[in-house]
């Protein structure tokens, strides 16, 4: 079956990459593209100037420096070819012939017809370009960091269990990464199930092996430690693509550093944008370097559950009613951005298999520049600077819904440019001090110019220097901002500009100018001891904005009779001291708030509080006599309670009784509390009175003696007659 290639993108690939070889075949078919021609300029030629002089427009170029030119209206391609051939700085020019391409037949997987998503993203056309046949082990390894992968599934024959791991505990250990949930197996099938094997479904990157990394437990939950270490494991064990079909709202530097680690090793990280229908950042999709993926349905509408906006959504992919592999050799249909993400991971694997020199930035640029601009909303701006301003973005779809055919057939459609970044995002300094930022550039589409730097937004009196003042694309510079001794305190938004010819980009950073100051903190924040014992705490004095000076330490709020000592009693910031609090044997048990205050020579004071719990030493006995008494209505009885301390007990004991008492009965203690010290027996009486309306009967009345966390009780039998 040899249908004629129908898309301009496919035509561009055929000729941009193999222009000389394809021309004879195209000529045999005798048809030229009516709008474009191919031109090869000599080195040093003013390409843009020559094209503009003839009224034409460059729309792309190939790695072999063949320029695709759109001819101006009303001019025949042959006429324009002759015009370029006549230029002294043109090597050759030729028509952009239309040729035929061999298209793969649909795979024989029984459920291929139910995989609406593969048709939507033009998978068959893409496979015809690469790998070009079925059953070819041509893909790069994809790590599925998830609930594991069922490596026994017959439609997943290429699972690299020897490279797998189990990271659920928070640390990774070599493991087959067997799935006990199903989610990871479903994701794996979408990305790389075998194709044309007369079984089930076809995966996007059917030639790619998969590395199973189990970071989510049987319930589908996983800690940030497990996920982060799973990403690192995958990067260290051969993965070129990592799929993360998971999300959470809390930012984690640990997780985003793991994504950066993988990207630094040339690994493309793809993550689900989230299923909360929100624009709030969710991770790991929002981590810098990750490719966040939103979900679309079969009508190319945003899925109702899909997150949207930046920084979560870089591109979109099908994610509604997706059939894929399941546990026990089965298949299941699920929806979610978890299903959309592995489609993008599969396309990334195909792109890297097609050209092993591609970097994660190349993959992102290709996806951004070749995805279909679906939906009714407008696309504008290059939100992730994926194409140096040459791509357009939409909040629901990112740079568009992915297209496998377009991605594998794409050519560079943006002019060479560069990106600019600065870190840290915020630096805090004191007046008269310096902050240092790293300013980095990255080349896009072969940019090879020199970028010069400048900065604006400095506080009054501040100066800025770049070292070096300009760099080649891909280089970095150090920006040093020195404030004056009288620079106003406040927060300043710095705009760092990089300029190379007509190309200019900016990066933002924040400078906070603060008065030198100090902080006082204590650890632990709570401590529990017994009477007569000692508590030790670490007191730290921190320096803010370059503060220097000695801080005197004092406390308030300690139990009466306690001794308090700092070692040392004053601290040069930054520094630390040890606070020792020794309670007396007679210290009243209870909870105390101890305030630690640091005071500078300028009489500036800052405080920190700790909770000190003092518990009684030893124990005490509690009894009552008689244990049973009979009281007539209108009369009363007076049992006597006795208390005695043991093992050095010292505490004021509170006395109480059952509440509520039987109807018509009242209890009155002679004393509601007694200080118990030593082993001497102390007594107190309680008057139990029955009114004339009390109901006759036998009742149990509980008496209680309580000190701090200690409590004893006795039961009295009260008979009312």
XYZ file of C-alpha atoms in Angstrom:
721
model
C 0.000 0.000 0.000
C 1.571 3.279 -1.118
C -0.794 6.207 -0.552
C 0.448 9.663 -1.440
C 1.804 11.685 1.504
C -0.801 14.285 2.286
C 0.773 16.677 4.801
C 3.218 19.479 4.151
C 5.209 18.456 7.203
C 5.816 14.995 5.776
C 6.840 16.480 2.472
C 9.285 18.798 4.193
C 10.989 15.910 5.961
C 11.431 13.946 2.755
C 13.153 16.802 1.039
C 14.825 18.676 3.878
C 16.759 15.593 4.942
C 17.353 13.834 1.606
C 16.834 16.519 -0.989
C 19.439 15.281 -3.481
C 18.429 11.637 -3.236
C 14.703 12.181 -3.551
C 14.714 14.563 -6.486
C 14.925 11.885 -9.227
C 12.037 9.946 -7.700
C 9.968 13.083 -7.368
C 10.677 14.126 -10.927
C 9.383 10.804 -12.095
C 6.031 11.721 -10.602
C 6.298 15.113 -12.286
C 4.747 17.305 -9.606
C 6.243 20.244 -7.712
C 5.060 22.040 -4.626
C 3.541 25.288 -5.915
C 4.636 27.405 -2.946
C 8.164 26.382 -1.932
C 11.629 25.689 -3.329
C 14.913 24.373 -1.881
C 18.080 26.502 -1.869
C 21.637 25.688 -0.700
C 23.700 28.826 0.007
C 27.495 28.971 0.039
C 29.236 29.544 3.416
C 29.208 33.193 4.469
C 26.218 34.109 2.317
C 23.728 36.701 3.564
C 20.885 34.204 3.504
C 18.179 36.429 4.982
C 19.222 39.394 2.850
C 19.183 37.435 -0.429
C 15.790 35.886 0.339
C 14.303 39.235 1.347
C 15.708 40.914 -1.799
C 13.698 38.515 -3.947
C 10.558 39.101 -1.892
C 10.484 35.569 -0.488
C 10.373 34.158 3.052
C 12.467 31.491 4.784
C 10.273 28.973 6.592
C 12.869 26.420 7.631
C 16.247 24.807 7.144
C 17.745 21.316 7.500
C 20.870 19.988 9.180
C 22.488 19.901 5.720
C 21.918 23.671 5.436
C 19.207 23.321 2.801
C 16.885 26.326 3.177
C 13.171 25.883 2.562
C 11.929 29.099 0.909
C 8.319 30.179 0.418
C 8.133 32.062 -2.895
C 6.142 35.268 -3.106
C 2.697 35.235 -4.651
C 2.229 34.904 -8.405
C 5.719 33.521 -9.117
C 6.243 30.018 -10.503
C 8.709 27.840 -8.539
C 10.813 27.215 -11.667
C 11.171 30.972 -12.221
C 12.353 31.506 -8.664
C 14.759 28.535 -8.858
C 16.403 30.261 -11.843
C 16.599 33.535 -9.926
C 18.446 31.870 -7.031
C 20.711 29.880 -9.354
C 21.872 33.195 -10.816
C 23.107 34.457 -7.437
C 26.867 34.115 -6.867
C 26.442 32.971 -3.236
C 24.005 30.142 -4.082
C 25.433 26.646 -4.524
C 22.265 25.261 -6.055
C 18.473 25.648 -6.068
C 15.740 23.212 -7.081
C 11.979 22.716 -6.988
C 10.424 21.124 -3.914
C 9.100 18.014 -5.640
C 6.222 15.940 -4.274
C 7.057 12.279 -3.804
C 5.363 9.143 -2.526
C 6.081 7.524 0.812
C 5.618 3.910 1.871
C 3.070 3.807 4.684
C 3.023 0.955 7.155
C -0.139 -1.132 7.266
C -2.080 -0.938 10.522
C -0.713 -3.381 13.125
C -2.579 -6.636 13.687
C -3.144 -6.073 17.417
C -6.818 -7.033 18.036
C -7.667 -3.893 20.037
C -5.809 -1.453 17.776
C -9.152 -0.284 16.391
C -10.184 0.739 19.911
C -7.062 2.857 20.361
C -8.610 6.075 19.117
C -5.703 8.032 20.543
C -3.147 6.483 18.165
C -5.188 7.599 15.166
C -5.664 11.053 16.667
C -1.921 11.604 17.144
C -1.030 10.224 13.692
C 0.983 7.331 15.123
C 0.835 5.178 11.986
C 2.261 7.942 9.815
C 5.001 8.545 12.368
C 5.887 4.840 12.588
C 6.196 4.770 8.798
C 8.976 7.354 9.132
C 10.549 5.699 12.162
C 11.166 2.867 12.976
C 9.679 2.034 9.545
C 8.682 -1.511 10.460
C 7.237 -3.502 13.345
C 9.104 -5.575 15.862
C 12.255 -3.499 15.564
C 14.181 -2.963 18.814
C 15.014 0.599 17.847
C 13.694 2.600 20.787
C 15.606 3.972 23.739
C 14.839 2.698 27.283
C 11.813 4.231 29.016
C 11.682 4.125 32.812
C 8.177 3.762 34.220
C 8.415 5.230 37.734
C 5.067 4.110 39.074
C 3.446 1.193 40.913
C 5.717 -1.190 39.004
C 5.200 -3.105 35.756
C 3.748 -6.593 35.265
C 6.708 -8.056 33.367
C 4.793 -11.323 32.852
C 2.205 -9.625 30.619
C 2.530 -11.128 27.109
C 2.035 -7.718 25.496
C 4.991 -6.300 27.468
C 7.815 -8.584 26.316
C 10.639 -6.094 26.718
C 10.673 -5.185 30.426
C 14.235 -4.851 31.749
C 13.646 -6.380 35.185
C 17.406 -6.666 35.734
C 17.591 -2.859 35.706
C 14.468 -2.372 37.829
C 14.121 -1.208 41.407
C 11.760 -0.983 44.354
C 11.942 2.462 45.987
C 8.702 2.422 48.030
C 10.598 2.579 51.337
C 12.247 5.848 50.293
C 15.478 4.217 49.189
C 15.931 2.124 46.061
C 16.996 -1.511 45.907
C 17.428 -3.633 42.811
C 14.149 -5.409 42.092
C 12.000 -6.690 39.260
C 9.603 -3.859 40.138
C 6.526 -6.092 39.942
C 3.225 -4.195 39.861
C 0.733 -4.859 42.679
C -1.734 -2.127 41.682
C -2.176 -2.053 37.888
C -1.598 1.638 37.256
C 2.052 1.233 36.254
C 1.248 -1.661 33.911
C -1.446 0.439 32.223
C 1.009 3.320 31.773
C 3.692 0.966 30.436
C 1.371 -0.420 27.774
C 0.495 3.030 26.454
C 4.163 3.929 26.167
C 5.641 0.732 24.749
C 3.387 -2.323 24.431
C 4.468 -4.615 21.577
C 2.912 -3.880 18.178
C 1.827 -6.214 15.371
C 2.141 -9.275 17.613
C -1.519 -10.398 17.293
C -2.054 -9.494 20.960
C -4.056 -6.747 22.636
C -2.810 -3.252 21.849
C 0.102 -1.328 20.329
C 2.311 1.055 22.319
C 3.589 4.343 20.941
C 7.267 3.395 21.215
C 6.735 -0.334 20.664
C 10.461 -0.896 20.082
C 11.520 0.583 23.406
C 12.543 -1.542 26.401
C 11.087 -0.506 29.742
C 12.793 -0.146 33.137
C 10.307 -0.841 35.978
C 10.865 1.427 38.981
C 8.334 0.842 41.741
C 7.947 4.093 43.721
C 4.203 3.890 44.471
C 2.701 1.275 46.796
C -0.228 -1.076 46.164
C -2.652 1.778 46.889
C -0.968 4.037 44.333
C 0.689 6.297 46.896
C 4.355 7.156 47.199
C 6.528 9.488 49.226
C 8.582 12.241 47.630
C 11.692 10.375 48.771
C 10.574 7.230 46.929
C 9.721 9.125 43.733
C 12.866 11.273 43.802
C 15.161 8.313 44.334
C 13.245 6.405 41.674
C 13.980 9.151 39.145
C 17.659 9.091 40.077
C 17.766 5.286 39.859
C 16.260 5.404 36.366
C 18.765 8.029 35.221
C 21.638 5.983 36.639
C 20.471 2.677 35.098
C 20.157 3.489 31.440
C 16.837 5.263 31.007
C 16.688 7.938 28.325
C 13.058 8.798 29.065
C 11.380 8.802 32.495
C 7.585 8.763 32.784
C 6.005 10.099 36.004
C 2.233 9.545 35.986
C 1.669 11.067 39.423
C 1.196 14.456 41.034
C 0.959 16.315 44.341
C 0.415 19.966 45.233
C 3.350 20.467 47.624
C 6.594 21.767 46.144
C 9.629 19.625 46.844
C 13.160 20.810 46.148
C 14.256 17.207 46.585
C 11.967 16.036 43.778
C 12.767 18.926 41.453
C 16.485 18.400 42.076
C 15.987 14.758 41.049
C 14.336 15.913 37.804
C 17.263 18.284 37.228
C 19.709 15.450 37.947
C 18.067 13.267 35.303
C 17.985 16.098 32.759
C 21.657 16.749 33.471
C 22.365 13.174 32.431
C 20.531 13.656 29.124
C 17.279 12.050 30.302
C 13.926 13.438 29.116
C 11.467 13.592 32.051
C 7.725 13.506 31.273
C 5.068 13.994 33.976
C 1.282 14.074 34.297
C -0.061 17.598 34.834
C -2.659 16.483 37.390
C -6.364 15.664 37.555
C -7.620 18.519 39.753
C -8.866 20.881 37.023
C -6.725 23.669 38.437
C -3.959 25.995 37.324
C -2.212 25.657 40.682
C 1.270 24.230 40.254
C 1.495 20.485 40.888
C 4.603 18.386 41.025
C 6.641 16.825 39.479
C 5.058 18.311 36.303
C 5.820 21.849 37.519
C 9.474 21.056 38.231
C 11.833 22.970 35.922
C 12.975 20.639 33.162
C 9.949 18.320 33.275
C 7.523 18.059 30.338
C 4.088 18.433 31.929
C 1.218 16.811 30.020
C -2.475 17.761 30.055
C -5.231 15.399 28.870
C -7.570 15.720 25.864
C -10.536 13.643 24.693
C -11.380 12.108 21.324
C -12.789 15.441 20.097
C -9.564 17.266 20.981
C -11.318 19.047 23.849
C -9.606 19.463 27.223
C -10.494 16.639 29.608
C -12.814 17.922 32.338
C -10.410 16.791 35.052
C -7.175 17.987 33.489
C -5.003 20.680 35.072
C -4.139 23.648 32.905
C -1.786 26.614 32.683
C 1.883 27.176 33.358
C 4.026 25.658 34.833
C 2.127 22.329 34.675
C 1.191 22.074 30.991
C 3.902 21.922 28.327
C 1.932 19.842 25.784
C -1.257 17.774 25.784
C -2.130 14.235 24.743
C -5.138 11.888 24.760
C -6.155 10.895 28.270
C -9.850 9.919 28.200
C -11.048 6.306 27.859
C -7.630 4.880 27.080
C -7.360 1.092 26.730
C -4.069 -0.486 27.792
C -2.460 -3.457 29.508
C -3.498 -4.578 33.009
C -2.466 -7.125 35.597
C -2.874 -10.825 34.897
C -2.466 -10.561 31.097
C -5.550 -8.360 31.019
C -6.547 -5.013 29.542
C -8.431 -2.114 31.063
C -9.753 1.320 30.079
C -8.790 4.304 32.256
C -8.825 8.097 32.077
C -6.445 10.687 33.506
C -3.381 12.761 32.803
C -1.603 9.594 33.962
C -2.680 8.121 30.618
C -1.703 11.231 28.629
C 1.850 11.367 29.964
C 3.076 8.010 28.536
C 1.952 9.017 25.030
C 4.414 11.897 25.243
C 7.055 9.656 26.814
C 6.614 7.289 23.868
C 7.042 10.071 21.318
C 10.148 11.277 23.176
C 11.594 7.759 22.962
C 10.913 7.652 19.204
C 12.607 11.027 18.721
C 15.665 9.903 20.660
C 15.759 6.601 18.812
C 15.541 8.427 15.488
C 18.481 10.666 16.407
C 20.643 9.652 19.353
C 22.351 13.039 19.508
C 19.172 14.820 20.585
C 19.054 16.345 24.051
C 16.049 16.857 26.378
C 15.964 20.476 25.176
C 15.799 19.228 21.560
C 12.896 16.944 22.431
C 11.042 19.804 24.092
C 11.681 22.108 21.137
C 10.468 19.497 18.639
C 7.326 18.781 20.661
C 6.651 22.501 21.065
C 7.103 23.254 17.378
C 5.291 20.219 15.891
C 2.258 19.649 18.151
C -1.179 20.327 16.642
C -2.763 23.628 17.647
C -6.132 22.085 18.485
C -9.066 23.713 20.272
C -10.848 27.006 19.768
C -8.659 29.100 22.084
C -5.792 31.261 20.904
C -2.125 30.304 21.119
C 0.321 33.062 21.934
C 3.660 33.516 23.613
C 6.385 30.972 24.255
C 5.622 30.382 27.941
C 8.461 27.917 28.524
C 10.831 29.607 26.067
C 11.085 26.234 24.339
C 11.735 27.740 20.933
C 13.306 31.070 21.939
C 10.022 32.841 21.321
C 9.261 30.977 18.106
C 6.468 28.746 19.442
C 2.956 29.566 20.613
C 1.265 28.245 23.740
C -2.245 27.751 25.127
C -3.241 27.243 28.773
C -5.336 24.122 28.108
C -3.169 22.433 25.493
C 0.314 23.803 26.134
C 2.103 23.989 22.788
C -0.621 21.755 21.375
C -1.783 18.156 21.270
C 1.132 15.940 20.236
C 1.401 14.571 16.698
C 3.782 11.638 16.184
C 3.967 12.113 12.424
C 4.726 15.807 12.742
C 7.324 15.239 15.450
C 9.259 12.575 13.513
C 8.940 14.545 10.283
C 9.697 17.967 11.799
C 12.336 20.407 10.607
C 13.673 23.475 12.375
C 11.134 26.237 11.829
C 12.590 28.856 14.140
C 15.510 31.188 13.610
C 18.631 30.524 15.723
C 18.260 32.144 19.119
C 19.242 31.768 22.769
C 17.602 31.489 26.163
C 18.573 33.330 29.345
C 18.244 32.310 32.984
C 19.383 33.575 36.383
C 19.755 31.988 39.824
C 19.139 32.217 42.685
C 15.662 33.681 42.239
C 16.111 35.766 45.421
C 19.192 36.948 47.336
C 19.165 38.828 50.666
C 22.015 41.133 51.702
C 22.693 43.863 54.229
C 23.411 47.458 53.344
C 26.951 47.749 51.985
C 27.165 44.036 51.116
C 27.188 42.051 47.853
C 24.867 39.476 46.264
C 26.024 37.072 43.563
C 23.846 35.614 40.768
C 24.680 33.083 38.071
C 23.460 34.138 34.609
C 23.346 31.333 32.041
C 22.604 31.130 28.321
C 21.528 28.196 26.156
C 21.724 27.885 22.377
C 18.517 27.193 20.440
C 18.414 25.981 16.827
C 22.142 26.261 16.305
C 22.620 29.777 17.658
C 26.355 30.550 17.784
C 26.512 34.269 18.618
C 27.901 36.184 21.595
C 25.526 37.434 24.282
C 26.269 40.697 26.134
C 24.711 41.403 29.541
C 23.189 44.347 31.361
C 20.981 44.767 34.427
C 18.384 47.300 35.601
C 16.280 47.830 38.726
C 19.190 48.262 41.178
C 18.591 50.034 44.500
C 19.967 53.528 44.969
C 23.749 53.562 45.354
C 24.220 49.941 44.235
C 26.646 48.878 41.494
C 26.649 45.764 39.279
C 29.409 43.925 37.427
C 29.338 40.906 35.090
C 32.272 38.520 34.875
C 32.650 38.048 31.967
C 30.618 40.852 30.410
C 29.661 38.661 27.416
C 29.666 34.927 26.638
C 29.129 32.590 23.716
C 25.734 30.872 23.773
C 25.870 27.987 26.182
C 28.139 29.928 28.555
C 27.500 31.640 31.863
C 28.508 34.790 33.718
C 28.603 35.865 37.362
C 26.610 38.981 38.259
C 27.763 40.730 41.449
C 25.492 43.422 42.889
C 27.095 45.541 45.648
C 24.789 47.715 47.707
C 25.851 50.997 49.292
C 25.915 51.565 53.034
C 22.915 53.877 52.567
C 20.984 51.797 50.007
C 17.323 51.820 51.096
C 15.983 48.711 52.771
C 13.456 46.910 50.546
C 12.835 44.324 47.825
C 14.025 45.106 44.296
C 13.087 43.370 41.033
C 16.176 43.101 38.858
C 15.861 42.686 35.098
C 18.886 41.008 33.532
C 19.103 41.478 29.762
C 21.094 39.425 27.274
C 21.600 40.910 23.809
C 23.085 39.461 20.642
C 22.439 41.527 17.546
C 18.691 41.880 17.156
C 18.015 39.053 19.617
C 17.320 40.136 23.173
C 15.959 38.206 26.153
C 15.518 38.962 29.830
C 15.609 37.056 33.095
C 14.284 38.233 36.454
C 15.785 38.038 39.926
C 14.937 39.618 43.282
C 17.361 41.501 45.525
C 16.305 42.065 49.143
C 18.228 44.736 51.038
C 17.756 44.267 54.774
C 19.060 45.836 57.957
C 21.592 43.600 59.672
C 19.773 41.662 62.368
C 19.878 38.397 64.282
C 17.582 35.539 65.192
C 17.259 33.405 68.342
C 16.005 29.814 68.176
C 16.019 26.974 70.693
C 16.002 23.216 70.211
C 14.200 21.125 71.193
C 11.058 23.235 71.420
C 9.671 21.081 74.231
C 11.363 19.107 77.036
C 9.978 17.015 79.918
C 11.810 16.336 83.217
C 11.057 15.313 86.799
C 11.432 17.440 89.915
C 15.106 17.966 90.780
C 16.314 17.024 87.304
C 18.153 19.005 84.600
C 17.110 19.949 81.065
C 19.608 21.013 78.369
C 18.704 22.948 75.236
C 20.696 24.286 72.302
C 20.228 28.003 71.626
C 21.260 29.219 68.170
C 21.894 32.847 67.243
C 21.662 33.445 63.499
C 22.988 36.387 61.501
C 20.698 38.146 58.997
C 21.992 40.439 56.261
C 25.572 40.293 57.492
C 24.882 41.052 61.133
C 27.951 40.975 63.382
C 28.080 41.493 67.118
C 27.681 39.811 70.498
C 24.268 38.704 71.809
C 23.626 38.439 75.558
C 21.243 35.630 76.552
C 18.687 35.614 79.405
C 15.557 33.633 80.334
C 12.241 34.136 82.090
C 9.440 31.762 83.051
C 11.447 28.973 84.718
C 9.890 27.160 87.730
C 10.426 28.814 91.110
C 13.654 27.642 92.737
C 15.229 26.558 89.452
C 18.787 27.445 88.441
C 19.433 28.614 84.868
C 22.816 28.825 83.142
C 24.040 29.591 79.600
C 27.372 28.342 78.317
C 28.533 30.774 77.023
C 26.374 33.591 78.392
C 26.828 35.654 75.218
C 27.253 34.563 71.592
C 28.960 36.197 68.618
C 26.435 35.888 65.749
C 26.251 33.458 64.157
C 26.892 31.066 67.016
C 25.314 28.881 69.674
C 25.064 28.341 73.417
C 23.841 25.561 75.704
C 21.051 26.425 78.148
C 20.880 24.271 81.301
C 17.784 24.427 83.545
C 17.910 22.506 86.857
C 14.649 22.283 88.758
C 14.519 21.998 92.549
C 13.186 18.918 94.305
C 10.240 21.058 95.446
C 9.470 22.623 92.074
C 5.749 22.583 91.449
C 4.866 20.019 88.777
C 3.239 21.513 85.677
C 3.872 23.068 82.261
C 6.028 26.193 81.979
C 6.728 28.491 79.029
C 10.374 29.506 79.197
C 11.266 32.570 77.152
C 14.865 32.865 75.918
C 15.844 36.411 74.981
C 18.890 37.591 73.067
C 19.870 41.258 73.326
C 22.444 43.063 71.197
C 24.612 45.969 72.276
C 22.196 48.240 70.405
C 19.419 47.023 72.751
C 17.703 45.103 69.965
C 16.069 41.992 71.409
C 14.613 38.828 69.880
C 13.093 35.894 71.729
C 12.257 32.237 71.369
C 10.099 30.083 73.629
C 10.324 26.464 74.766
C 7.869 24.371 76.742
C 9.198 22.844 79.982
C 7.098 20.092 81.600
C 7.971 19.283 85.230
C 6.676 15.926 86.477
C 6.488 14.855 90.140
C 9.147 12.485 91.451
C 7.989 9.183 92.955
C 4.351 8.442 93.756
C 1.797 8.650 96.567
C -0.789 6.438 98.223
C -4.478 7.281 98.524
C -7.097 5.570 100.697
C -10.440 6.367 102.379
C -12.148 5.094 105.533
C -14.688 3.816 106.032
C -15.024 2.250 102.597
C -18.743 1.755 103.171
C -21.185 3.957 105.019
C -24.930 4.268 105.506
C -26.627 7.656 105.630
C -30.248 8.411 106.416
C -32.101 10.928 104.309
C -31.602 14.347 105.888
C -28.310 13.270 107.442
C -24.640 12.890 106.400
C -21.484 10.824 106.741
C -17.860 11.953 106.815
C -15.306 9.516 105.336
C -11.645 10.410 105.857
C -9.151 10.314 102.959
C -5.470 9.689 103.709
C -2.415 10.408 101.511
C 1.285 9.613 101.887
C 4.253 10.196 99.566
C 6.796 7.607 98.374
C 10.324 7.935 96.913
C 10.689 11.660 97.531
C 7.268 12.629 96.182
C 6.557 16.354 96.422
C 3.389 17.791 94.882
C 0.143 19.569 95.661
C -2.549 16.910 95.212
C -6.038 17.973 94.111
C -8.993 16.113 95.680
C -12.291 15.526 93.909
C -15.161 13.072 93.657
C -17.663 11.562 91.256
C -19.575 14.140 89.245
C -22.516 14.038 89.116
C -23.354 12.475 92.470
C -26.577 10.516 93.077
C -29.669 12.722 93.082
C -30.050 14.614 96.349
C -26.457 13.898 97.497
C -23.752 16.571 97.970
C -20.024 16.251 98.708
C -18.000 18.885 100.554
C -14.241 18.494 101.071
C -12.608 20.035 104.073
C -9.658 20.947 101.817
C -9.707 20.619 98.016
C -5.902 20.169 97.804
C -3.059 19.017 100.053
C 0.698 19.476 99.662
C 2.149 15.991 100.026
C 5.843 15.950 100.967
C 7.804 12.961 102.236
C 6.217 9.868 103.744
C 4.031 11.431 106.435
C 0.345 10.491 106.205
C -1.974 13.453 105.652
C -5.748 13.356 105.928
C -8.745 15.232 104.669
C -12.458 14.614 105.148
C -15.348 14.776 102.754
C -18.904 15.363 103.952
C -21.433 13.248 102.036
C -24.915 14.629 102.791
C -28.251 13.106 101.704
C -31.182 15.479 101.468
C -34.684 14.489 102.523
C -35.538 14.031 98.852
C -32.624 11.659 98.147
C -33.690 8.318 96.681
C -32.937 5.370 98.959
C -30.531 2.833 97.531
C -26.901 1.760 97.363
C -24.471 3.825 95.261
C -20.761 3.880 94.378
C -18.998 7.211 94.904
C -15.487 7.586 93.460
C -12.888 9.780 95.211
C -9.894 11.039 93.178
C -6.440 12.403 94.074
C -4.570 14.037 91.161
C -1.099 15.542 90.723
C 0.097 16.399 87.214
C -0.071 13.145 85.247
C -0.549 10.989 88.379
C -4.038 10.095 89.582
C -5.315 7.586 92.158
C -8.890 6.736 93.121
C -10.892 4.838 95.758
C -14.470 3.618 95.617
C -16.912 4.226 98.480
C -20.195 2.362 98.918
C -22.908 4.815 99.967
C -26.230 3.425 101.205
C -29.097 5.900 101.607
C -31.950 4.788 103.881
